Short mmCIF file of C-alpha atoms in Angstrom, two decimals:
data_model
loop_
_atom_site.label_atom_id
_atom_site.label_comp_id
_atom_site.label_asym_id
_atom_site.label_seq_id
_atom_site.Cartn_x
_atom_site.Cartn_y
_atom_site.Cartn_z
CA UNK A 21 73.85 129.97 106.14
CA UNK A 22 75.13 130.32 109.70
CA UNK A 23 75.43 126.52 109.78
CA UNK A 24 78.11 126.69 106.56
CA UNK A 25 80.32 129.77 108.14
CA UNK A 26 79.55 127.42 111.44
CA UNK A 27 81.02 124.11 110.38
CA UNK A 28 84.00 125.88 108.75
CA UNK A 29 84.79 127.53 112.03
CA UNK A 30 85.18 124.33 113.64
CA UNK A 31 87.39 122.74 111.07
CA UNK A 32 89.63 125.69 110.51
CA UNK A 33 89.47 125.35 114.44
CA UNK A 34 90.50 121.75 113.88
CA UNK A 35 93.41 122.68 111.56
CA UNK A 36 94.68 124.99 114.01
CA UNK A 37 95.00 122.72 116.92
CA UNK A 38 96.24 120.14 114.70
CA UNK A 39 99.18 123.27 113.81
CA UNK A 40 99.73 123.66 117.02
CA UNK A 41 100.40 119.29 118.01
CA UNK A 42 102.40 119.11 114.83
CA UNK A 43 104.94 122.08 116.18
CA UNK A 44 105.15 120.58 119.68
CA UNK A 45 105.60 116.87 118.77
CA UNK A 46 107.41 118.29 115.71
CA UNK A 47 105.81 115.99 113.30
CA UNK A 48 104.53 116.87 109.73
CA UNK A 49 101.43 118.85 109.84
CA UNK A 50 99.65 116.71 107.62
CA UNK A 51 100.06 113.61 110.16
CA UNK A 52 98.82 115.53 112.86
CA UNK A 53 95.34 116.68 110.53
CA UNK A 54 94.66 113.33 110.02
CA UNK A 55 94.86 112.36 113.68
CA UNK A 56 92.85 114.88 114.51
CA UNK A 57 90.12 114.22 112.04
CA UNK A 58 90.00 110.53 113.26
CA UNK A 59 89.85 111.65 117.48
CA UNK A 60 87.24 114.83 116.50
CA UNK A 61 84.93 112.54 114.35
CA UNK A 62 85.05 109.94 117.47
CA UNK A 63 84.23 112.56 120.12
CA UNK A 64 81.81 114.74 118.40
CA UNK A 65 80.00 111.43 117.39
CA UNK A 66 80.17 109.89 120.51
CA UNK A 67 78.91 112.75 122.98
CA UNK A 68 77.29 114.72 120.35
CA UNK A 69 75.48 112.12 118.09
CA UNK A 70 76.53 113.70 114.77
CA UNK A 71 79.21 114.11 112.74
CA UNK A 72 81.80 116.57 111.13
CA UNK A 73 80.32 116.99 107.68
CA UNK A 74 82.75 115.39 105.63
CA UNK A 75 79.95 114.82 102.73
CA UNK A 76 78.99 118.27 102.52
CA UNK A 77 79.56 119.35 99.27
CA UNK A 78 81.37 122.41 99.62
CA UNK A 79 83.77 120.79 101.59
CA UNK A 80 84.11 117.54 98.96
CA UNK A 81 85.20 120.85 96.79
CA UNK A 82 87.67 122.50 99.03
CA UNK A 83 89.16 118.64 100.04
CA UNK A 84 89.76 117.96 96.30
CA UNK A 85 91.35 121.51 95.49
CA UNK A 86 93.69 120.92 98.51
CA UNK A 87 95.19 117.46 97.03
CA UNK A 88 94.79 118.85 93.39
CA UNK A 89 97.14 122.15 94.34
CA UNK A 90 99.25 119.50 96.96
CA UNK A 91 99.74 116.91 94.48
CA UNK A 92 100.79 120.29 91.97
CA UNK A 93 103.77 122.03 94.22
CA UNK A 94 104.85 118.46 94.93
CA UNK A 95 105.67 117.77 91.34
CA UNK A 96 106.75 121.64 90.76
CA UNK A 97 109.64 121.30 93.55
CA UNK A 98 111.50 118.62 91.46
CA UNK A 99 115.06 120.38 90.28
CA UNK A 100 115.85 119.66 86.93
CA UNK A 101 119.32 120.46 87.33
CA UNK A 102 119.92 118.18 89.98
CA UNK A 103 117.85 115.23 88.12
CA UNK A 104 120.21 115.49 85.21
CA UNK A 105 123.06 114.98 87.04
CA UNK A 106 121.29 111.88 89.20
CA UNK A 107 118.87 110.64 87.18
CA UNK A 108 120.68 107.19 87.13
CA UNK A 109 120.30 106.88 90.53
CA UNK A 110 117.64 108.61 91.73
CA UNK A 111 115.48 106.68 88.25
CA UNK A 112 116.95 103.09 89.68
CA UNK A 113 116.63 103.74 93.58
CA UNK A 114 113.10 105.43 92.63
CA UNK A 115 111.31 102.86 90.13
CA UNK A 116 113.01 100.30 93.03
CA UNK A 117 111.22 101.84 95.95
CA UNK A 118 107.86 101.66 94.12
CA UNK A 119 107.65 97.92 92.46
CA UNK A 120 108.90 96.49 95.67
CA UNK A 121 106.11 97.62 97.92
CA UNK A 122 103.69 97.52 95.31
CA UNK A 123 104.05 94.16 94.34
CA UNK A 124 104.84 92.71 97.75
CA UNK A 125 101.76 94.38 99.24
CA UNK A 126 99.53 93.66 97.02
CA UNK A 127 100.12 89.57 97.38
CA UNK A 128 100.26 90.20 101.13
CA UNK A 129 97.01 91.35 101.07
CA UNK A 130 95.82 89.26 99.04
CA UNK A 131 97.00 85.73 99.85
CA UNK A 132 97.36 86.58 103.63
CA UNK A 133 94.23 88.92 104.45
CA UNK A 134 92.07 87.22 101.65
CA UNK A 135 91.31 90.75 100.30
CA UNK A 136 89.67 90.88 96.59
CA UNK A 137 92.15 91.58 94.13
CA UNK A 138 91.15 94.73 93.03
CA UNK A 139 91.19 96.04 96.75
CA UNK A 140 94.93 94.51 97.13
CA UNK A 141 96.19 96.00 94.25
CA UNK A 142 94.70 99.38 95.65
CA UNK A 143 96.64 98.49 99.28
CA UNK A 144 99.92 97.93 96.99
CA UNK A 145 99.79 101.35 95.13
CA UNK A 146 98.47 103.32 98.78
CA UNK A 147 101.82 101.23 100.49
CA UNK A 148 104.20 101.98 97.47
CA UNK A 149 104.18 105.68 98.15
CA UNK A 150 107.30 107.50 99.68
CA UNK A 151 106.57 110.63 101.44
CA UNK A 152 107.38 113.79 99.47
CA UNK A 153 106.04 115.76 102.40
CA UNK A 154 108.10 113.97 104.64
CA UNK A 155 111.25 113.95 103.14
CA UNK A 156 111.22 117.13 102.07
CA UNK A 157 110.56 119.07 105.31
CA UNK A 158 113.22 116.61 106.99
CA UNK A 159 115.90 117.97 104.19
CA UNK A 160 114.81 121.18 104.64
CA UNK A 161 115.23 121.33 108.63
CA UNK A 162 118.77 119.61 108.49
CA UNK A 163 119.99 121.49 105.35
CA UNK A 164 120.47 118.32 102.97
CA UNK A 165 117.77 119.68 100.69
CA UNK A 166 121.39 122.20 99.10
CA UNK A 167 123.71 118.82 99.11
CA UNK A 168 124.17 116.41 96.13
CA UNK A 169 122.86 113.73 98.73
CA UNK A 170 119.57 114.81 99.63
CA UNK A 171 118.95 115.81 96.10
CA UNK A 172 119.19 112.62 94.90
CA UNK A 173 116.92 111.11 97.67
CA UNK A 174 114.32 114.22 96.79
CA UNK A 175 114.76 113.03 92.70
CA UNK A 176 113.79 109.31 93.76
CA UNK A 177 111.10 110.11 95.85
CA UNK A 178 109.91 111.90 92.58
CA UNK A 179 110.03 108.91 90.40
CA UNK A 180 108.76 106.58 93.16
CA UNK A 181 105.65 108.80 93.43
CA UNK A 182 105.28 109.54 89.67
CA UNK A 183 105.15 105.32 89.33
CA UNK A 184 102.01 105.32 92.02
CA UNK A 185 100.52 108.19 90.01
CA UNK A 186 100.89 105.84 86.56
CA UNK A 187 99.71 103.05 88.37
CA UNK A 188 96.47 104.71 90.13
CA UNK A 189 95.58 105.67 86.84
CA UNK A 190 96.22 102.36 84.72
CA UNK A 191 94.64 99.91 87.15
CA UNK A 192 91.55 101.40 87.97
CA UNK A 193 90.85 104.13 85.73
CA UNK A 194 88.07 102.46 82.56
CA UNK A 195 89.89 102.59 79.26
CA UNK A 196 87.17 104.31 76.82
CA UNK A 197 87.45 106.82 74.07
CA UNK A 198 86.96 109.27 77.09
CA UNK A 199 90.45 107.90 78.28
CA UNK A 200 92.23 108.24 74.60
CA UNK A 201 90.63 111.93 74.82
CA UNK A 202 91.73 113.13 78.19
CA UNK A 203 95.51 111.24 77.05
CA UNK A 204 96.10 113.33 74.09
CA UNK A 205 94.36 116.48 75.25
CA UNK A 206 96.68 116.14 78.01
CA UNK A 207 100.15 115.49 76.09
CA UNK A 208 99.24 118.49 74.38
CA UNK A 209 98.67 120.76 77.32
CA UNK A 210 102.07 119.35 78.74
CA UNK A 211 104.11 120.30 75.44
CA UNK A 212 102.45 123.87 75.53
CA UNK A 213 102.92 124.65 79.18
CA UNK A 214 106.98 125.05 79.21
CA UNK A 215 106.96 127.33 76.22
CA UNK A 216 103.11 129.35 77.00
CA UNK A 217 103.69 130.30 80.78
CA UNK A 218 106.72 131.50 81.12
CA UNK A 219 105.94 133.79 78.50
CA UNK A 220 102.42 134.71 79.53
CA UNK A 221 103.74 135.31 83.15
CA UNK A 222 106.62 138.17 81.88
CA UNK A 223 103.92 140.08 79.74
CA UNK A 224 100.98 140.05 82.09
CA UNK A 225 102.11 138.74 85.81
CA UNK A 226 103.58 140.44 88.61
CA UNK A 227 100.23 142.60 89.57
CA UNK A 228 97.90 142.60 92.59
CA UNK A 229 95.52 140.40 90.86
CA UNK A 230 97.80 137.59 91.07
CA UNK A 231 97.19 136.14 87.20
CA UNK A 232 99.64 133.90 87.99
CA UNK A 233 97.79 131.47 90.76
CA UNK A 234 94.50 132.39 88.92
CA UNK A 235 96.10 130.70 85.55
CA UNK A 236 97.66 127.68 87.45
CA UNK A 237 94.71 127.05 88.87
CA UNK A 238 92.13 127.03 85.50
CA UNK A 239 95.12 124.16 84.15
CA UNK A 240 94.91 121.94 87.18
CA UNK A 241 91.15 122.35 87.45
CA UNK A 242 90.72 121.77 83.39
CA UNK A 243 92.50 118.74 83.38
CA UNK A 244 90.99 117.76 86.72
CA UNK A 245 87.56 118.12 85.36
CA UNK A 246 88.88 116.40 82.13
CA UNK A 247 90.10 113.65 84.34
CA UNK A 248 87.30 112.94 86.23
CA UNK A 249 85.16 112.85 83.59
CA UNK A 250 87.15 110.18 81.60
CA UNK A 251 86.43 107.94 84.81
CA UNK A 252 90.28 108.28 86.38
CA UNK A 253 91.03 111.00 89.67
CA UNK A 254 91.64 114.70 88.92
CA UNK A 255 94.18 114.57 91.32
CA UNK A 256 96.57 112.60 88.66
CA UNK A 257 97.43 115.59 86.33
CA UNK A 258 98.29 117.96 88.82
CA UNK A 259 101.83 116.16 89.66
CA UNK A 260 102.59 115.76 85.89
CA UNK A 261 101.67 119.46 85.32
CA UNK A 262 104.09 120.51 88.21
CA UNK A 263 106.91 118.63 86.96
CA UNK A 264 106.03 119.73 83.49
CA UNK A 265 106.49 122.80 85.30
CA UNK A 266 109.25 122.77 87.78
CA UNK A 267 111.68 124.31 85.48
CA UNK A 268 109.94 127.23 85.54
CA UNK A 269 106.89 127.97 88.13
CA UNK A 270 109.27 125.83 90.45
CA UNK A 271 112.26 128.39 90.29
CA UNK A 272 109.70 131.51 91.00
CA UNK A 273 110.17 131.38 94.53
CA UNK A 274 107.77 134.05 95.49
CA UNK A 275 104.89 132.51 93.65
CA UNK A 276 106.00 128.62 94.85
CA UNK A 277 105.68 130.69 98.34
CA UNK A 278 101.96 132.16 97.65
CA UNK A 279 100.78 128.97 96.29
CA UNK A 280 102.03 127.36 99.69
CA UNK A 281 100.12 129.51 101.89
CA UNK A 282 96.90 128.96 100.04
CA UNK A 283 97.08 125.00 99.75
CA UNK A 284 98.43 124.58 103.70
CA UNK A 285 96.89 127.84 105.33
CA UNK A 286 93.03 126.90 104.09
CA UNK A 287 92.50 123.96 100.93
CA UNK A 288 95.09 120.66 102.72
CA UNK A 289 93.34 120.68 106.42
CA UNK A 290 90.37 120.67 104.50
CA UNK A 291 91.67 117.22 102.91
CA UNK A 292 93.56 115.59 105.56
CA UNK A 293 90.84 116.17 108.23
CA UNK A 294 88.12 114.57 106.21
CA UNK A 295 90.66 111.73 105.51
CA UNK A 296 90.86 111.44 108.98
CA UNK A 297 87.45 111.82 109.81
CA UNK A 298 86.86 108.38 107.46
CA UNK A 299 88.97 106.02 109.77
CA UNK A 300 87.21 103.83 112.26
CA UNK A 301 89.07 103.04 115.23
CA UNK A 302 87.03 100.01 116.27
CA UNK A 303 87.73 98.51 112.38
CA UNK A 304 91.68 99.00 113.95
CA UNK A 305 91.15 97.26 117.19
CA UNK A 306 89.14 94.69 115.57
CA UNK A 307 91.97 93.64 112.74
CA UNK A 308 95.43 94.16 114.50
CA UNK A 309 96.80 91.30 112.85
CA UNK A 310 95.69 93.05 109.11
CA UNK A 311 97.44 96.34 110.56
CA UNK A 312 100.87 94.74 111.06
CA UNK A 313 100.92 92.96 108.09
CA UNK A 314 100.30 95.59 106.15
CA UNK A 315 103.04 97.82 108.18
CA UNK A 316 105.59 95.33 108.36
CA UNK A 317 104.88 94.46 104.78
CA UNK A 318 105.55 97.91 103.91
CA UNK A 319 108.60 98.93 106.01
CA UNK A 320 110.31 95.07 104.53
CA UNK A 321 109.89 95.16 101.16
CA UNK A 322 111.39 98.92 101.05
CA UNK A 323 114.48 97.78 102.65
CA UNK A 324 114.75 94.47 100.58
CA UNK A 325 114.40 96.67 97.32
CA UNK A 326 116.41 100.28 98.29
CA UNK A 327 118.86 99.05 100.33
CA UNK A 328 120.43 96.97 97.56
CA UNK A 329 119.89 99.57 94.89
CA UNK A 330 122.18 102.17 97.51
CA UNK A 331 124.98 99.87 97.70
CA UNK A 332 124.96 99.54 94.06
CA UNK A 333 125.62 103.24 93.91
CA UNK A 334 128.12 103.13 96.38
CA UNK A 335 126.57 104.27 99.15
CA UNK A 336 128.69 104.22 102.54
CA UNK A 337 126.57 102.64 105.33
CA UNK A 338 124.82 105.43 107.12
CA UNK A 339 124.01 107.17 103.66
CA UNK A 340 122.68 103.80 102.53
CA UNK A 341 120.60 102.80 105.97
CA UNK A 342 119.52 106.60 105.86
CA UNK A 343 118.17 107.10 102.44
CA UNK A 344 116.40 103.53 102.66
CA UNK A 345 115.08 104.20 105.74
CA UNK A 346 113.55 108.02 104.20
CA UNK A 347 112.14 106.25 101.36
CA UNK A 348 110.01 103.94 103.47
CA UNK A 349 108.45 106.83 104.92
CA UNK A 350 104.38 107.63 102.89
CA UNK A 351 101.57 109.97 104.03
CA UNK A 352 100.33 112.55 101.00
CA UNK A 353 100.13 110.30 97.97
CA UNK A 354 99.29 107.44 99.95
CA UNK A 355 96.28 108.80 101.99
CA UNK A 356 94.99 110.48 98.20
CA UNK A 357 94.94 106.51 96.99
CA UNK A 358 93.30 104.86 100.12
CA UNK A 359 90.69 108.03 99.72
CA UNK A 360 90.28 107.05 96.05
CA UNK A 361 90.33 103.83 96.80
CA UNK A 362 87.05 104.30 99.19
CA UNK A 363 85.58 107.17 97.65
CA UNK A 364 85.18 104.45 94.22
CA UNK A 365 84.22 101.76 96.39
CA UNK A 366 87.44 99.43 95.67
CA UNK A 367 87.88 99.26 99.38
CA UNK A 368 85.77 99.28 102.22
CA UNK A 369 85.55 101.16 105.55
CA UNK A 370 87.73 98.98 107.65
CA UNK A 371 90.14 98.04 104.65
CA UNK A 372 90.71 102.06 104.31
CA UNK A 373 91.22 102.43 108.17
CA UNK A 374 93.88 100.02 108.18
CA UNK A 375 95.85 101.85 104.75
CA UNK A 376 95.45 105.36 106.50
CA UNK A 377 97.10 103.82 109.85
CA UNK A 378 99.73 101.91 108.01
CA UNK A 379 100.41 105.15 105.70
CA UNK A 380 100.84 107.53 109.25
CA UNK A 381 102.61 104.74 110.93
CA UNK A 382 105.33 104.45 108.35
CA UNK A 383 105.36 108.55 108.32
CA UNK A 384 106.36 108.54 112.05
CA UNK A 385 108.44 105.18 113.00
CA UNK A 386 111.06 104.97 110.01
CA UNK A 387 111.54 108.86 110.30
CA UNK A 388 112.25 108.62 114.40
CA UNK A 389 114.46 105.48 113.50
CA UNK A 390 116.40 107.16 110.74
CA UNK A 391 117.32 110.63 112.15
CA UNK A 392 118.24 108.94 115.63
CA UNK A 393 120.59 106.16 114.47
CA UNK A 394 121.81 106.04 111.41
CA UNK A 395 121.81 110.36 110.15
CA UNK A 396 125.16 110.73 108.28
CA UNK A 397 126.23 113.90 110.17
CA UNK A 398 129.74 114.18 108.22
CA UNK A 399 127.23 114.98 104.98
CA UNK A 400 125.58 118.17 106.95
CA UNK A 401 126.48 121.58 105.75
CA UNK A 402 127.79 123.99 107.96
CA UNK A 403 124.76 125.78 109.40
CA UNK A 404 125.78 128.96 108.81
CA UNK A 405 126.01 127.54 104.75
CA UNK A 406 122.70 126.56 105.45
CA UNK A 407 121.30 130.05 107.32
CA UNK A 408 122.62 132.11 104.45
CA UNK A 409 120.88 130.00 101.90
#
């Protein structure tokens, strides 16, 4: 037993180092995880001949409640209020940002890297993503998250992931009776979530025990399990249920707040390390070509597919150049699909190394590039607006 309480010493010790890089380099946390999954799995099996237990199955279990809970507040931070207003917008720009990138992608990797088709089709939904993470935390730090115009970018990057989502599960989940079973038992959870838990939350939440989490979490394991055992990725339900949810669970701050610190403060470094952990450096130095294809394929066929979309909404320049820019950035859903992807043996080794790098590549450079050149400053808020709120 001492070797269980052992191993999760040194990945807890992991996450905290990996805390501590993402506040000095002030990068998301997530990025720096994943980073430090990849360099710890190098060192400890290059001078210690063993590596960090990313098969164990205890940690399989805490990995895949992390993305399950993830994928969950994701979907439960979407503002309703703010979609109906933007929902033109936000549904164009959005469904935009995901075809482009999915589509070019996927024939990049498959006409140019010679992949098989159903591994470039996997490459095309990892590389369609927009960061959530990302884009949130960059609203949040600036204040645009309480303007119109980073609520609409927050609303597209909601319908851009919810399209990668849809397409994980249509292209390589099997269509059985299991699949026509987990679809209806999961329309009907959806229509009797809004109306069931605000209810059951007034009558019985607000205690010590915290019914509350312990209820979220029997739905999104449920239809996890139900998931998984209809051959598609438990991870797929949880974003539906949180926007199924937002309306509600979303607005309860304090709960949003106590989910947070369970998902980022123990179950995420749990995912994002042993997503790490899987890359293999030497598959990157072997295939740089691959790796800037797959970047550059990325990064061009956002900007040939937003940046149009903006201007047809009137963007002015900066707000246009900024928000295409933001939605070019990926990390969370993209690193869950390159996982699947390898985990269901669509994609190899070296075909996952080079997703993961693309994915925290695109994280990083379009980020730097956006809030250094082309930030629309005259849409800030005052920060004392902000530091109130």
């Amino acid at each position: 037993m001492h070797e269980v309480w052992g191993i999760a010493a040194l990945w807890l010790g992991l996450a905290l180092i990996a805390t501590l890089l993402s506040i000095w380099f002030r990068i998301a946390t997530a990025l720096s995880e994943i980073v430090v999954g990849t360099v710890a799995q190098l060192l400890i099996g290059a001078f210690i001949g063993r590596s960090l237990g990313a098969g164990e199955p205890w940690i399989v279990f805490l990995s895949g409640a992390g993305a399950i809970v993830l994928t969950f507040l994701a979907g439960a931070e979407l503002d309703p209020d703010v979609f109906k207003i933007k929902w033109k917008e936000a549904t164009v720009i959005g469904i935009i940002a995901f075809f482009a990138p999915f589509l070019g992608c996927a024939a990049l990797a498959y006409y140019l890297l010679g992949w098989s088709s159903q591994a470039s089709w996997l490459a095309g939904v990892a590389l369609s993503t927009t960061s959530v993470a990302v884009v949130y935390a960059v609203m949040l730090e600036l204040g645009f998250n309480k303007t119109e115009f980073g609520k609409a970018v927050l609303a597209a990057c909601f319908v851009n992931d919810l399209g990668t989502v849809v397409a994980l599960g249509m292209i390589f989940a099997p269509f059985t009776i299991k699949t026509v079973i987990f679809i209806v038992s999961g329309i009907a959870v959806f229509i009797i979530l809004p109306y069931l838990t605000p209810r059951f939350f007034k009558k019985y939440g607000d205690r010590p025990s915290e019914l509350e989490a312990k209820f979220l979490l029997l739905v999104l394991f449920g239809l996890g399990s139900l998931a998984a055992w209809s051959g598609s990725e438990a991870v797929l339900p949880a974003y539906l249920v949180g926007m199924v949810l937002a309306g509600t669970v979303g607005k309860d701050h304090v709960l949003i707040r106590r989910l947070r610190t369970l998902t980022f403060g123990l179950l995420t470094p749990f995912y994002f390390i042993r997503a790490g952990s899987y890359v293999s450096v030497s598959a990157l130095f072997a295939a740089p070509f691959a790796l800037l294809v797959l970047f550059m394929g990325k990064m061009i066929t956002k900007i040939i597919g937003v940046y149009p979309a903006t201007k047809l909404y009137r963007y002015a320049q900066k707000e246009a150049v900024y928000t295409t820019l933001l939605m070019s950035t990926g990390l969370t859903f993209g690193s869950i699909s390159a996982l699947f992807g390898l985990t269901h043996g669509i994609i190899t080794k070296g075909q996952y190394s080079l997703l993961i790098a693309t994915v925290i590549g695109s994280a990083v450079v379009p980020t730097l590039i956006a809030n250094a050149f082309f930030l629309p400053h005259y849409l800030l808020p005052e920060r004392k607006d902000v530091d109130k709120k």
